[in-house]
Each structure stands twice: as C-alpha cells, then as structure tokens.
XYZ file of C-alpha atoms in Angstrom:
517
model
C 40.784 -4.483 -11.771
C 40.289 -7.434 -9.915
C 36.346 -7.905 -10.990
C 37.637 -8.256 -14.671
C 37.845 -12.241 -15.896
C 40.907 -13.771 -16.841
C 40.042 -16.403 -19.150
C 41.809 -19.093 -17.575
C 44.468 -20.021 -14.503
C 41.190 -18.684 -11.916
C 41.754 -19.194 -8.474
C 39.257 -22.223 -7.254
C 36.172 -21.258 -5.713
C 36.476 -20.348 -1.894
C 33.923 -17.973 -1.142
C 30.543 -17.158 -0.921
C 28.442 -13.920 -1.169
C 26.207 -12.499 1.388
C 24.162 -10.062 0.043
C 21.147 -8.038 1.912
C 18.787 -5.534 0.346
C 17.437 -3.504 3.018
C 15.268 -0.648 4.018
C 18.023 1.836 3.824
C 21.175 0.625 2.548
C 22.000 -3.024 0.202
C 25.296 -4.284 1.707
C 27.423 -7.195 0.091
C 30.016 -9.439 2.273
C 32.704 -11.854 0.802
C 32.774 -14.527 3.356
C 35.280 -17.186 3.589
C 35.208 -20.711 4.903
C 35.388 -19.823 8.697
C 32.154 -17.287 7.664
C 35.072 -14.086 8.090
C 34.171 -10.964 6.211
C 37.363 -10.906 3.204
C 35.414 -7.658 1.682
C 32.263 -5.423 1.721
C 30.486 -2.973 0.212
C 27.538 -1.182 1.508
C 25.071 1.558 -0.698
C 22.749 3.544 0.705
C 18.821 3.124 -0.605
C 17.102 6.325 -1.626
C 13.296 6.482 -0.803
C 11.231 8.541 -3.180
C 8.194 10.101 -1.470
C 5.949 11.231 -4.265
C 2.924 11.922 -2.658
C 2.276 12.270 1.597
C 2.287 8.450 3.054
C 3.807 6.783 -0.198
C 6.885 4.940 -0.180
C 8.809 3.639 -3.406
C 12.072 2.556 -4.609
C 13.332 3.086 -7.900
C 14.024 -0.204 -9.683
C 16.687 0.867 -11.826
C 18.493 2.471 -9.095
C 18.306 -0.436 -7.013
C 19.820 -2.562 -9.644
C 22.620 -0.739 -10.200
C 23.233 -0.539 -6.265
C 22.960 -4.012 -6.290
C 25.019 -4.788 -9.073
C 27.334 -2.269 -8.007
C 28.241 -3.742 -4.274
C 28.799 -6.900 -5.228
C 31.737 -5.973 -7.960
C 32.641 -3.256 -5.140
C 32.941 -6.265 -2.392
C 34.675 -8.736 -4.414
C 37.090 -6.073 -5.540
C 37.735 -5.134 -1.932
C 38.198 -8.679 -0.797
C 40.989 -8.578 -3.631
C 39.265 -11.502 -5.900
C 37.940 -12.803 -9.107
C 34.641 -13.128 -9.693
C 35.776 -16.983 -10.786
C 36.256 -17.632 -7.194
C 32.397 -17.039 -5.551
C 31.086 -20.558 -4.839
C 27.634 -19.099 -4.797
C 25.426 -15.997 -4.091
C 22.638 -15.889 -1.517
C 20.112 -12.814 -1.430
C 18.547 -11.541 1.468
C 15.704 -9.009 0.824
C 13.466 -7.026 2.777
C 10.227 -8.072 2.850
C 6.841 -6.554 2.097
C 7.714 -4.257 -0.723
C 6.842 -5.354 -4.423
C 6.758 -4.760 -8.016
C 4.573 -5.988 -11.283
C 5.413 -5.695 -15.007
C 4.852 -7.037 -18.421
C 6.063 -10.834 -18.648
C 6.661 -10.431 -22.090
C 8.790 -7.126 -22.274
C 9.854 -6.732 -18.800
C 8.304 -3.307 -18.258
C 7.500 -2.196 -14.995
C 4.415 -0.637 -14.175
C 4.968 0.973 -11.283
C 8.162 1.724 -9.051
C 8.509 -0.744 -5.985
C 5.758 -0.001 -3.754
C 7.804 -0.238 -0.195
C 6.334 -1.973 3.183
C 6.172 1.410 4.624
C 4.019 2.647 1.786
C 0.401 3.897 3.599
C -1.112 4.897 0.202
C -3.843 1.310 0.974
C -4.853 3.023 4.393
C -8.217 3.738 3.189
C -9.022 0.517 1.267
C -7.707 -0.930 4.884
C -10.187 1.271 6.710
C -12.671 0.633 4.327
C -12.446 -3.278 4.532
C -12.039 -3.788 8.308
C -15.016 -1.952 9.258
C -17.281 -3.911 6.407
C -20.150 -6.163 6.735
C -18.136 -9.103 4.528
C -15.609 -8.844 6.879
C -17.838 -9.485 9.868
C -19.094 -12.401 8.297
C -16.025 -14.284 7.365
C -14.920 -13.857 11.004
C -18.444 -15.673 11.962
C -17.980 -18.090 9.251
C -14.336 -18.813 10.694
C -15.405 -18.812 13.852
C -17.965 -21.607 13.349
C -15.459 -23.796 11.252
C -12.455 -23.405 13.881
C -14.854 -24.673 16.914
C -16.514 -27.771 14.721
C -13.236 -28.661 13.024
C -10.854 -27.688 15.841
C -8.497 -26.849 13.113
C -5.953 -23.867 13.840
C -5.951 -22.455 9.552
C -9.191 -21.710 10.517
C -8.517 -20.015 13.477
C -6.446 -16.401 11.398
C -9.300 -15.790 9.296
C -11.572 -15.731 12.504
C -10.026 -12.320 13.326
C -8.694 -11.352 10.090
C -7.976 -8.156 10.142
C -5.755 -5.999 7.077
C -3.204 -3.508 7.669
C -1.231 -1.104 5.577
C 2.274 -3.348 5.861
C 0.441 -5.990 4.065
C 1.161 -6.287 0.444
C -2.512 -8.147 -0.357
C -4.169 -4.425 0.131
C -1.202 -2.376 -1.596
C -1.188 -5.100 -4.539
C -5.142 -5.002 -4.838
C -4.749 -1.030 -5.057
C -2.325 -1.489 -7.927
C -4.909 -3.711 -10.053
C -7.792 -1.026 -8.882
C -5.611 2.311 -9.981
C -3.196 1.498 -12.803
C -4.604 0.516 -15.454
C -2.097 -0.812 -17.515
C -1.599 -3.364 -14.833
C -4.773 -4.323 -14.503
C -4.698 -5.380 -18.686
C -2.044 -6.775 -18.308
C -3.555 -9.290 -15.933
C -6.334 -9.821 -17.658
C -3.837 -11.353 -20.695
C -1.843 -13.316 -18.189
C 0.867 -10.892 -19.157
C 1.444 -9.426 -15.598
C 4.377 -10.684 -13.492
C 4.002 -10.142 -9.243
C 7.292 -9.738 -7.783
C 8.719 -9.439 -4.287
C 12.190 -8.025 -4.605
C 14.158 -11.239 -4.282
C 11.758 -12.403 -7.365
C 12.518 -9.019 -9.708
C 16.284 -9.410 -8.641
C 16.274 -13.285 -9.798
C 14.209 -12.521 -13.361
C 16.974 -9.647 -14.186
C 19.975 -11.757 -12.957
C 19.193 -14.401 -15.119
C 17.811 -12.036 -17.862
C 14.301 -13.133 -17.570
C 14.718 -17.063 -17.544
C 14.022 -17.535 -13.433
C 10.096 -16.333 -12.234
C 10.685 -17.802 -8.641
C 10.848 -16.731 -5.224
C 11.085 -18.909 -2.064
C 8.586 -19.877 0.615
C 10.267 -17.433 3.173
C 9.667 -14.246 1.036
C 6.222 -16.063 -0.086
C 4.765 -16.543 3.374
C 5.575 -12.971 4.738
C 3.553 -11.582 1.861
C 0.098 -12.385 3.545
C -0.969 -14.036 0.390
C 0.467 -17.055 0.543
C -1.193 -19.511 3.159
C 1.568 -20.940 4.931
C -0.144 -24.169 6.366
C -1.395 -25.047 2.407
C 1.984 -24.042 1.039
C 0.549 -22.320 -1.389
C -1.161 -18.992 -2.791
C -4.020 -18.281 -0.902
C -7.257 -18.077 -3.938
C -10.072 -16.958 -1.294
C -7.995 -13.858 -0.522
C -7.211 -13.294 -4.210
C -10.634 -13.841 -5.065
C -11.616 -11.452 -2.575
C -9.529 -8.705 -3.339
C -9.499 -9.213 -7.011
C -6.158 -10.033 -7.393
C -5.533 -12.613 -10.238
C -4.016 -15.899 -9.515
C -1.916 -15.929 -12.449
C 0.299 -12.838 -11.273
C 2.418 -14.991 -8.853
C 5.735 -16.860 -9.202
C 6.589 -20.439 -8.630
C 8.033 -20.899 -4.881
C 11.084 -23.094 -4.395
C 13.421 -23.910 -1.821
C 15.371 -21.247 0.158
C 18.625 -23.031 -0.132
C 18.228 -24.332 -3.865
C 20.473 -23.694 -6.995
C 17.906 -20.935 -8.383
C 20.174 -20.918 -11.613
C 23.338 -18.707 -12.573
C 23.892 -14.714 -13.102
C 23.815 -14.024 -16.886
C 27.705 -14.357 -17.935
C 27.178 -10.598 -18.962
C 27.019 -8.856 -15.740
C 29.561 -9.913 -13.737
C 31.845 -11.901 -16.750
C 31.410 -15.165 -15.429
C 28.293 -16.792 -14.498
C 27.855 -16.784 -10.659
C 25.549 -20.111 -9.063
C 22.717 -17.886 -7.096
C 22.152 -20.834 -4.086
C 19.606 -18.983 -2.189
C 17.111 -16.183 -1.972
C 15.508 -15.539 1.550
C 13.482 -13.102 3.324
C 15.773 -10.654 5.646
C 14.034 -11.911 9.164
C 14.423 -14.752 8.178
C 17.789 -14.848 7.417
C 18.810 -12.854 10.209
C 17.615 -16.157 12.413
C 19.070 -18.244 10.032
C 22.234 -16.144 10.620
C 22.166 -16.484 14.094
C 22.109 -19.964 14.119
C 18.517 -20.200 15.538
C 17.950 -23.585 14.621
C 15.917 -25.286 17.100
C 12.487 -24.826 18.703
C 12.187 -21.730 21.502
C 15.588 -20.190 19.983
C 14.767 -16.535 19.867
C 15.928 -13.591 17.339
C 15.463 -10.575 18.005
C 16.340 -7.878 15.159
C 16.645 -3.951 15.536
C 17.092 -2.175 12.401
C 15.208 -0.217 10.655
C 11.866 -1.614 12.339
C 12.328 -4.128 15.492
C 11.127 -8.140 14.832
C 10.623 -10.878 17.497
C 11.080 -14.012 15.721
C 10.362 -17.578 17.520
C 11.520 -20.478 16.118
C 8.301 -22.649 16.422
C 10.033 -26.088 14.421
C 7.599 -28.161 12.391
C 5.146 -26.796 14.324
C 2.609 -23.948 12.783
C 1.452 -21.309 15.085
C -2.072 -19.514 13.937
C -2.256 -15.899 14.406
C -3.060 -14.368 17.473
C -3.675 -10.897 17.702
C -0.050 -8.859 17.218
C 1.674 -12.359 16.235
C 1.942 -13.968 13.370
C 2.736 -17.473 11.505
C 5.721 -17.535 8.802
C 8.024 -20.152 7.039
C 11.675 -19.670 8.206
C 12.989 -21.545 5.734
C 12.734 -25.213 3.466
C 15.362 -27.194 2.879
C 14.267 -30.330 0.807
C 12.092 -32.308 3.301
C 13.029 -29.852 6.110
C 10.078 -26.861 7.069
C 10.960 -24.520 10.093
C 7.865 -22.402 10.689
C 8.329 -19.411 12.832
C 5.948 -17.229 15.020
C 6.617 -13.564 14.297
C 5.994 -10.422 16.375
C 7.057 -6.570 14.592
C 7.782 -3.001 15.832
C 7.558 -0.209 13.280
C 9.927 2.857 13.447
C 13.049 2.106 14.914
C 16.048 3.271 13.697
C 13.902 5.671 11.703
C 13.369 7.747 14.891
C 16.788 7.863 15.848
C 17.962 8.769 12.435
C 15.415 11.494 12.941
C 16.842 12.747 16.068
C 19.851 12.592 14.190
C 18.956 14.976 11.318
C 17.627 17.430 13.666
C 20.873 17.377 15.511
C 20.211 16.060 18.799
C 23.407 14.012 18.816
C 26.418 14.266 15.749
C 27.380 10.361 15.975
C 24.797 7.501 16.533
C 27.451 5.834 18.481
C 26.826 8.705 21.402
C 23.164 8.088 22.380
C 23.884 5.153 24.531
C 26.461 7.655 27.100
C 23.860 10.480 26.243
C 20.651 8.386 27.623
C 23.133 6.757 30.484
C 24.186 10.557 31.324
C 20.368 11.414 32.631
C 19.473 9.486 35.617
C 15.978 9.481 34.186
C 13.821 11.380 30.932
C 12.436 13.824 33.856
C 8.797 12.496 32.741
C 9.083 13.269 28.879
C 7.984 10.434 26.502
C 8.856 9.645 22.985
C 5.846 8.321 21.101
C 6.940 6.677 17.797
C 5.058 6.496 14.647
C 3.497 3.297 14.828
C 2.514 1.133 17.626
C 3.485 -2.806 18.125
C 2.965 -4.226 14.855
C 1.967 -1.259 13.034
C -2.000 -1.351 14.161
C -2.433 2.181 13.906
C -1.454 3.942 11.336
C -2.476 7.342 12.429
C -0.477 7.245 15.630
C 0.832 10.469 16.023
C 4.497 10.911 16.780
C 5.546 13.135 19.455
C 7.287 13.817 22.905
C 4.755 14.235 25.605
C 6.042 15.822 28.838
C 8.717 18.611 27.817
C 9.418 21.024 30.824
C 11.874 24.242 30.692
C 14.636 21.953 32.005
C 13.977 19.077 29.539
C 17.689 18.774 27.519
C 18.985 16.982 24.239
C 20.102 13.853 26.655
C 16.148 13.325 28.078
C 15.224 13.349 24.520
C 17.586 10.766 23.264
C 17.134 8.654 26.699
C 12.821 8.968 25.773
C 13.591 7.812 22.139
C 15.665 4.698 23.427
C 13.455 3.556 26.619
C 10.505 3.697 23.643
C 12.354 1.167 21.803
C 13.116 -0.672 24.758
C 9.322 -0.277 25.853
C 8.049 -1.312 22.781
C 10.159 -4.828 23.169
C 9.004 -5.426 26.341
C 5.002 -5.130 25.292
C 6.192 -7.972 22.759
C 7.944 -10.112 24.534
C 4.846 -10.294 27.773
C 2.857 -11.141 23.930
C 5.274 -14.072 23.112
C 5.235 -15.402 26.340
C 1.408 -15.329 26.447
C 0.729 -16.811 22.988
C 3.387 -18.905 22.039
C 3.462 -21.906 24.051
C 6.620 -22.938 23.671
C 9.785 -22.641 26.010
C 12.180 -19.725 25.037
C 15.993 -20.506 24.414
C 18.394 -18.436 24.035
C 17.272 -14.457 22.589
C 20.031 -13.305 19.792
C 20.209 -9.784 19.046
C 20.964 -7.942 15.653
C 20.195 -4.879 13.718
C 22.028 -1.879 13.746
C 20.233 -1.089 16.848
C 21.681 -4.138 18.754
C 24.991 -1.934 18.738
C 23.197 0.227 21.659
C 24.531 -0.953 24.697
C 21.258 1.215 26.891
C 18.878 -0.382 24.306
C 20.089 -3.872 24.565
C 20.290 -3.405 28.494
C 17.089 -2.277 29.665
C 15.511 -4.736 27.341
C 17.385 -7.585 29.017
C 16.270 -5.948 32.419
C 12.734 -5.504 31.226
C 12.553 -9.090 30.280
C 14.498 -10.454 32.561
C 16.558 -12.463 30.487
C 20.203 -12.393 29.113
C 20.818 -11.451 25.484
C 23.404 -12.290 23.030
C 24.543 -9.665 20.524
C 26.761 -11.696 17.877
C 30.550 -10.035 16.663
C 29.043 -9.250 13.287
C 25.837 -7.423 13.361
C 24.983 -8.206 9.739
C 23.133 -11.635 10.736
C 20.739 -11.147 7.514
C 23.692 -11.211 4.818
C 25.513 -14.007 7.064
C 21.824 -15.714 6.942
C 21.939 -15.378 2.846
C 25.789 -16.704 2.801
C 25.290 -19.479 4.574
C 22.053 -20.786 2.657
C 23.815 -20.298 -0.642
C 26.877 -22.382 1.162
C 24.948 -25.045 2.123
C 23.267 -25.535 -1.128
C 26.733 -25.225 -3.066
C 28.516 -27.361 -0.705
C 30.921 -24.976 0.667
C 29.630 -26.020 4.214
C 28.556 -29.282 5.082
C 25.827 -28.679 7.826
C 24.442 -26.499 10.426
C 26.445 -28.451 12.934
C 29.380 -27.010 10.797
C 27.802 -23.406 10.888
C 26.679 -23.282 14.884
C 30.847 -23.427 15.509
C 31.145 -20.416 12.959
C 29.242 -18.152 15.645
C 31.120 -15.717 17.306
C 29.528 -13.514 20.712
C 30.660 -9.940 21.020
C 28.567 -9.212 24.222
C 25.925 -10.773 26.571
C 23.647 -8.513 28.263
C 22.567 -10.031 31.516
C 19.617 -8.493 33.974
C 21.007 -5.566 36.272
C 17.939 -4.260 37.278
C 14.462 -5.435 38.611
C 12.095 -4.514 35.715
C 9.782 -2.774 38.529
C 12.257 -0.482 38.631
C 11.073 0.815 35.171
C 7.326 0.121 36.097
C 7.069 4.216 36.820
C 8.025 5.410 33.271
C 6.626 2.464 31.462
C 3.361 3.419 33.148
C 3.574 7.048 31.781
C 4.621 6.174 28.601
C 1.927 3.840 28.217
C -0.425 6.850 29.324
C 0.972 8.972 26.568
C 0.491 6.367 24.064
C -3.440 6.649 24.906
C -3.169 9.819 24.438
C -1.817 9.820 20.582
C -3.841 6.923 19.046
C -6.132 8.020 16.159
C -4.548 11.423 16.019
C-alpha cells in the first residue's frame, strides 16, 4: 500500500495536506505546488443526540475519521507518507472537549456549537441584575476612556453558540471535571487543541489565536484569556492551552501513526481559513461561506472592530509580527435545512434545487422560516413554512428554503455595511452552498454586488494547506498564493433588489410571527 514506509530511497517532499474537520463530514486534500488537488478523502461526521437540544461528537470516532482520511488521501494521490512537506488543520469552531492532563481521559464527549443544552443558564444570565450592571459599568468606562474593549461588554449579551456558557455548564454538572480543575489536572480543548495533544501523543497543549478568539473567552484586543469572564462564570484559568501562531511548526505526528513523523505547520479555525483560502488578504476583502451555517467575514487588517449588535471581532490569523483581525457576521441552519428537505424527499439530488426554485416564477406567498435567526439570537425560533395553499408544490418549497438563505444574507450584509466602516472589496463565495447557482444569484441581486465562487469549493482545507506551506517553506508568500486562485463563476446583479422587496417583506412578516415559539 502506498501509506506503508519504505525505509529509505523516499520520494522528496512535494506536498502538503489540507485537512478540515467540519460540522458534517472531515475531508483531507493532497495539494501540490500549483495548490491542485493530487488526492482526497472525505468521511462523514456522525452527531449523537442524547438528549432533545444536545449536540456531541464522539472523540474516538472522530479520531479514527481523521486518522483515517488522511492515509485514505495520500493513498489516493498515489504517495508516501515521506513526501508531505507539512499538515495544516482546519477545525470547526465552537465545539470543545476537557479531560484529565495526566491520563488523557475525557470527561465528556465533544460538546458541539450547535449544542442548546446552556439555553437556560443563557436565559438565566441575560435577564440578571449583574448583567445590567456590567453593561452600566461598561457604559461609563467606554464614554470616559473612549476606548472600543470597553465598548462589547457594554451590551454583552450570551448565547447558546458560545462555548463560555456550555464550558461553565460542564464545571457546574460533571463533577469529575469540576475536581479535576480544582487539582490543575483538567485540560480545555477546542478540537484543533485535542487533535494536536493526540497527534503528538500528549507532548503539544496549544491551539492558535484564530480558534482562541472565536471561543468568546479569549479577549482578542489583550491577546489573551479573558479572567473577568472566567471569574464570572467560574471557569478556572488554569484549564486553557498556550496560543501560538497559526502558521507555526506546532511539532511532528508521533512516528507511530502514520510511520513517519509528519511536520503539523498550522492549525486554524475553519472561517478563518476559508478567507485565508480565498486569498482575502487585504482590508474590505469579503468571504462569504455557505455550509453548514452561512458566515460574513470582513477582513478589517490591523484594525480591531468592537462588537456591535449581530457582528463580531475575531483574529484571522498571526503570522510572526503580522495580526489580521476580522469583523464577523453568522447565519445558523443552512445546509441543515436543505439536507432536511432532502430526507423528506422533496428533491433526490441536491444538485436539482437550483432548476427546481428557477422552475416557479415565484413561492406563491409560502415562506420557509429556518431554525435560527441571523446570528443565532433566538434559540426558540420555530421552524416552519408559513403560507401553504392547495396549489403550493415540492418546487415553492425548495424555492422558500433557498430565497430564506438568500434573505438571511441580505439582512447581513445591510448590517456590514452599517457597522463596519470600511470599504468592501471583492465578496468570495464558498461552502457547499456556494455550488447553488439561485442562491448565489439572488444574493448578488439582493446586494447588488458581483460575487466570486472559486473552482474548488473547499476554501477551508486550501486555507489549512497553505498556512502549513508557508510555514514549511513550500510557498514563499501570499504574492505566490494570490496567482494559485482559480474563478469558476462570477455572479453579477440581474435584477433590481426591489424586485424582491414583495417576498422579503412577507418573509420578514412570518419571521415575527415565529420568534419565541
């Protein structure tokens, strides 16, 4: 087999890995020096649903996926493991793990970013009186000092996406956990961390300041873990990993897993790396991701952006002296709906819904609510179709589904525009959603802008390859990477976006109508 070692005569090393651990599948690409895909391998990730509203993913099983599409990829690609320059790991962000630092046992499975199981510790918190009073207290301090990391706290609000409430629910319900803490024996993990500490069999406790900052617990214009949160929650300080670098030699594989040991040159959140990916480099380049949820992200340079209502501040990515900050905007329930549709047979092939929406001249008045709002603020949003009539068919239902998503971008877009006070470049689509050609043109019409959707949707393993080939050498620069791009499409306004203003109205009405449900 072509994963097994020779001991000597190896090919040199002409390739990097690109590998992404999403939502619903962990995918592995073998790129080569002109960033072409030489082999893949994709797995799908199971969810486990214990209880109503919990999410979880089982470690173990998501090891041996991981493990598994990389040999598959390299196999595919017709290679030695000998010849991988380096291995960069994108991971999705917002779902977490602890366990014992001295005997690696977990306490609990991964506790996903979908999970709702902190929805009434959320409830409880935003409508208490110490909440009230840090927003005074932040309030004062942002219009004496003038200073913007004053200005989030002003308005803080907490949310069930957020792993601060999720990880304070862990220390408050499992006990051995909570011991463990107390000893300095409990290790806090995003899942780029827990994939580092069992690739390198426990020597690496890191993560970078991408996956860091989206946590919500680590204070993005300090650079470091945020103690008046902790302290407020209860969460101990000494649960969190050392941040590094997002293009950095993190160490090598143990020689035991894959024969030889492999250089891992980066570890990076997935948004991130999708911009990364798409070559957003400079300030106002735009990326816009539809996957399993949908994410605005603005490249905002060296400049940090405070939160403002349904935005957000995060790191991008460091790179020695170099800190891109980004401004981030999120839609929940994406491909999740259509998948849905799927399963209940509306259409057999995803790849029909864009002739199936096209084929109705309009959803004859029904609306597709999904199942949460822009950036998730209600969590009891009830899903449904509003407006079904006798004549309503399987093609209004996918075209309600689709405008929803293409709704849903325009609300955050009108948001970016508002908030973010910086000119907008060029908007780069990707996601599995991006493939939608009715998606990706009614949100160009809506925003009245044109839209490029790159050759190779998988932007956040390209994102992860390229980090790791930077830090390894195997490119030189992102001069070097911007001529690796390649456009498969540009979606260009068609339509005046009053055209729409009729069925965005309604739709808006039905979303009223399902809040708090």
């Amino acid at each position: 087999m072509p994963c097994e070692q020779p001991d000597s005569g190896a090919a040199p090393a002409r390739y990097v890995l690109g590998v992404d651990v999403g939502s619903t599948v962990v995918k592995c690409h073998v790129y080569d020096r002109a960033a072409a895909v030489r082999g893949s391998s994709c797995r799908k990730v199971e969810s486990l649903h214990p209880r109503p509203g919990w999410v979880e993913l089982d470690p173990e099983v998501l090891w041996s996926q991981f493990i598994g599409v990389i040999k598959e990829a390299v196999q595919a690609a017709g290679l030695h493991m000998r010849q991988i320059a380096g291995l960069g790991i994108s991971t999705q962000r917002g779902t977490f793990i602890t366990w014992h630092k001295r005997t690696g046992k977990t306490f609990h499975n991964f506790i996903s970013w979908q999970d709702l199981r902190s929805a009434e510790l959320v409830s409880s918190w935003n409508n208490s009186l110490l909440l009230k009073v840090i927003h005074v207290i932040f309030t004062v301090l942002h219009f004496l000092t003038g200073n913007d990391r004053y200005l989030a706290p002003s308005f803080l609000t907490f949310s069930t996406h957020q792993i601060s409430m999720k990880l304070s629910w862990v220390f408050k319900n499992i006990h051995e956990a909570e011991e463990a803490a107390k000893k300095n024996n409990c290790c806090f993990g995003t899942v780029d961390t827990w994939l580092l500490y069992r690739l390198t069999k426990g020597s690496v406790y890191a993560t970078d300041y991408s996956n860091a900052s989206s946590t919500g617990i680590f204070e993005p214009f300090t650079k470091c873990w945020n103690p008046t949160l902790c302290n407020l929650l209860s969460i101990p300080m000494s649960v969190f990993p050392s941040v590094k670098d997002t293009s950095f030699n993190f160490g090598s594989t143990d020689s035991e897993i894959f024969g030889v040991p492999i250089p891992i040159m980066a570890v990076v959140a997935d948004q991130q790396s999708a911009m990364f990916g798409e070559c957003c480099f400079h300030p106002g380049d735009v990326k816009l991701t539809m996957g399993t949820g949908g994410f605005w992200n603005v490249n905002t340079g060296e400049r940090l952006f405070a939160s403002r209502g349904s935005l957000y501040p995060l790191i991008g990515w460091k790179i020695g002296e170099e800190v891109v900050y980004l401004t981030e905007g999120s839609i929940s329930d994406i491909s999740t709906a259509i998948k849905w549709a799927q399963d209940i047979e509306l259409f057999t092939n995803v790849d029909e819904t864009a002739k199936m929406a096209e084929s109705a001249a309009d959803c004859q008045g029904v609306c597709f609510i999904p199942g949460l709002q822009v950036s998730g603020d209600d969590p009891y949003l009830c899903p449904s179709f509003m407006g079904l009539k006798p004549s309503t068919n399987r093609n209004h239902l996918v075209r309600a589904i689709l405008e929803s998503v293409a709704f849903r971008n325009k609300l955050l877009y009108d948001i970016i525009v508002e908030k973010v006070h910086i000119p907008l470049q060029t908007i780069r689509a990707d996601g599995g959603v991006s493939n939608n050609s009715f998606v990706m043109q009614m949100t160009s019409d809506l925003i009245n802008k044109k839209i490029e959707k790159p050759a190779n949707a998988d932007m956040s393993s390209l994102g992860a390859a390229f980090l790791a080939g930077l830090a390894s050498g195997f490119w030189t620069d992102k001069e070097q990477l911007k001529k690796l791009r390649r456009i498969e499409a540009v979606f260009e306004p068609q339509k005046d976006s009053e055209e729409y203003r009729p069925a965005m109205d309604a739709w808006l009405q039905a979303m009223k109508h399902s809040v708090h449900w």
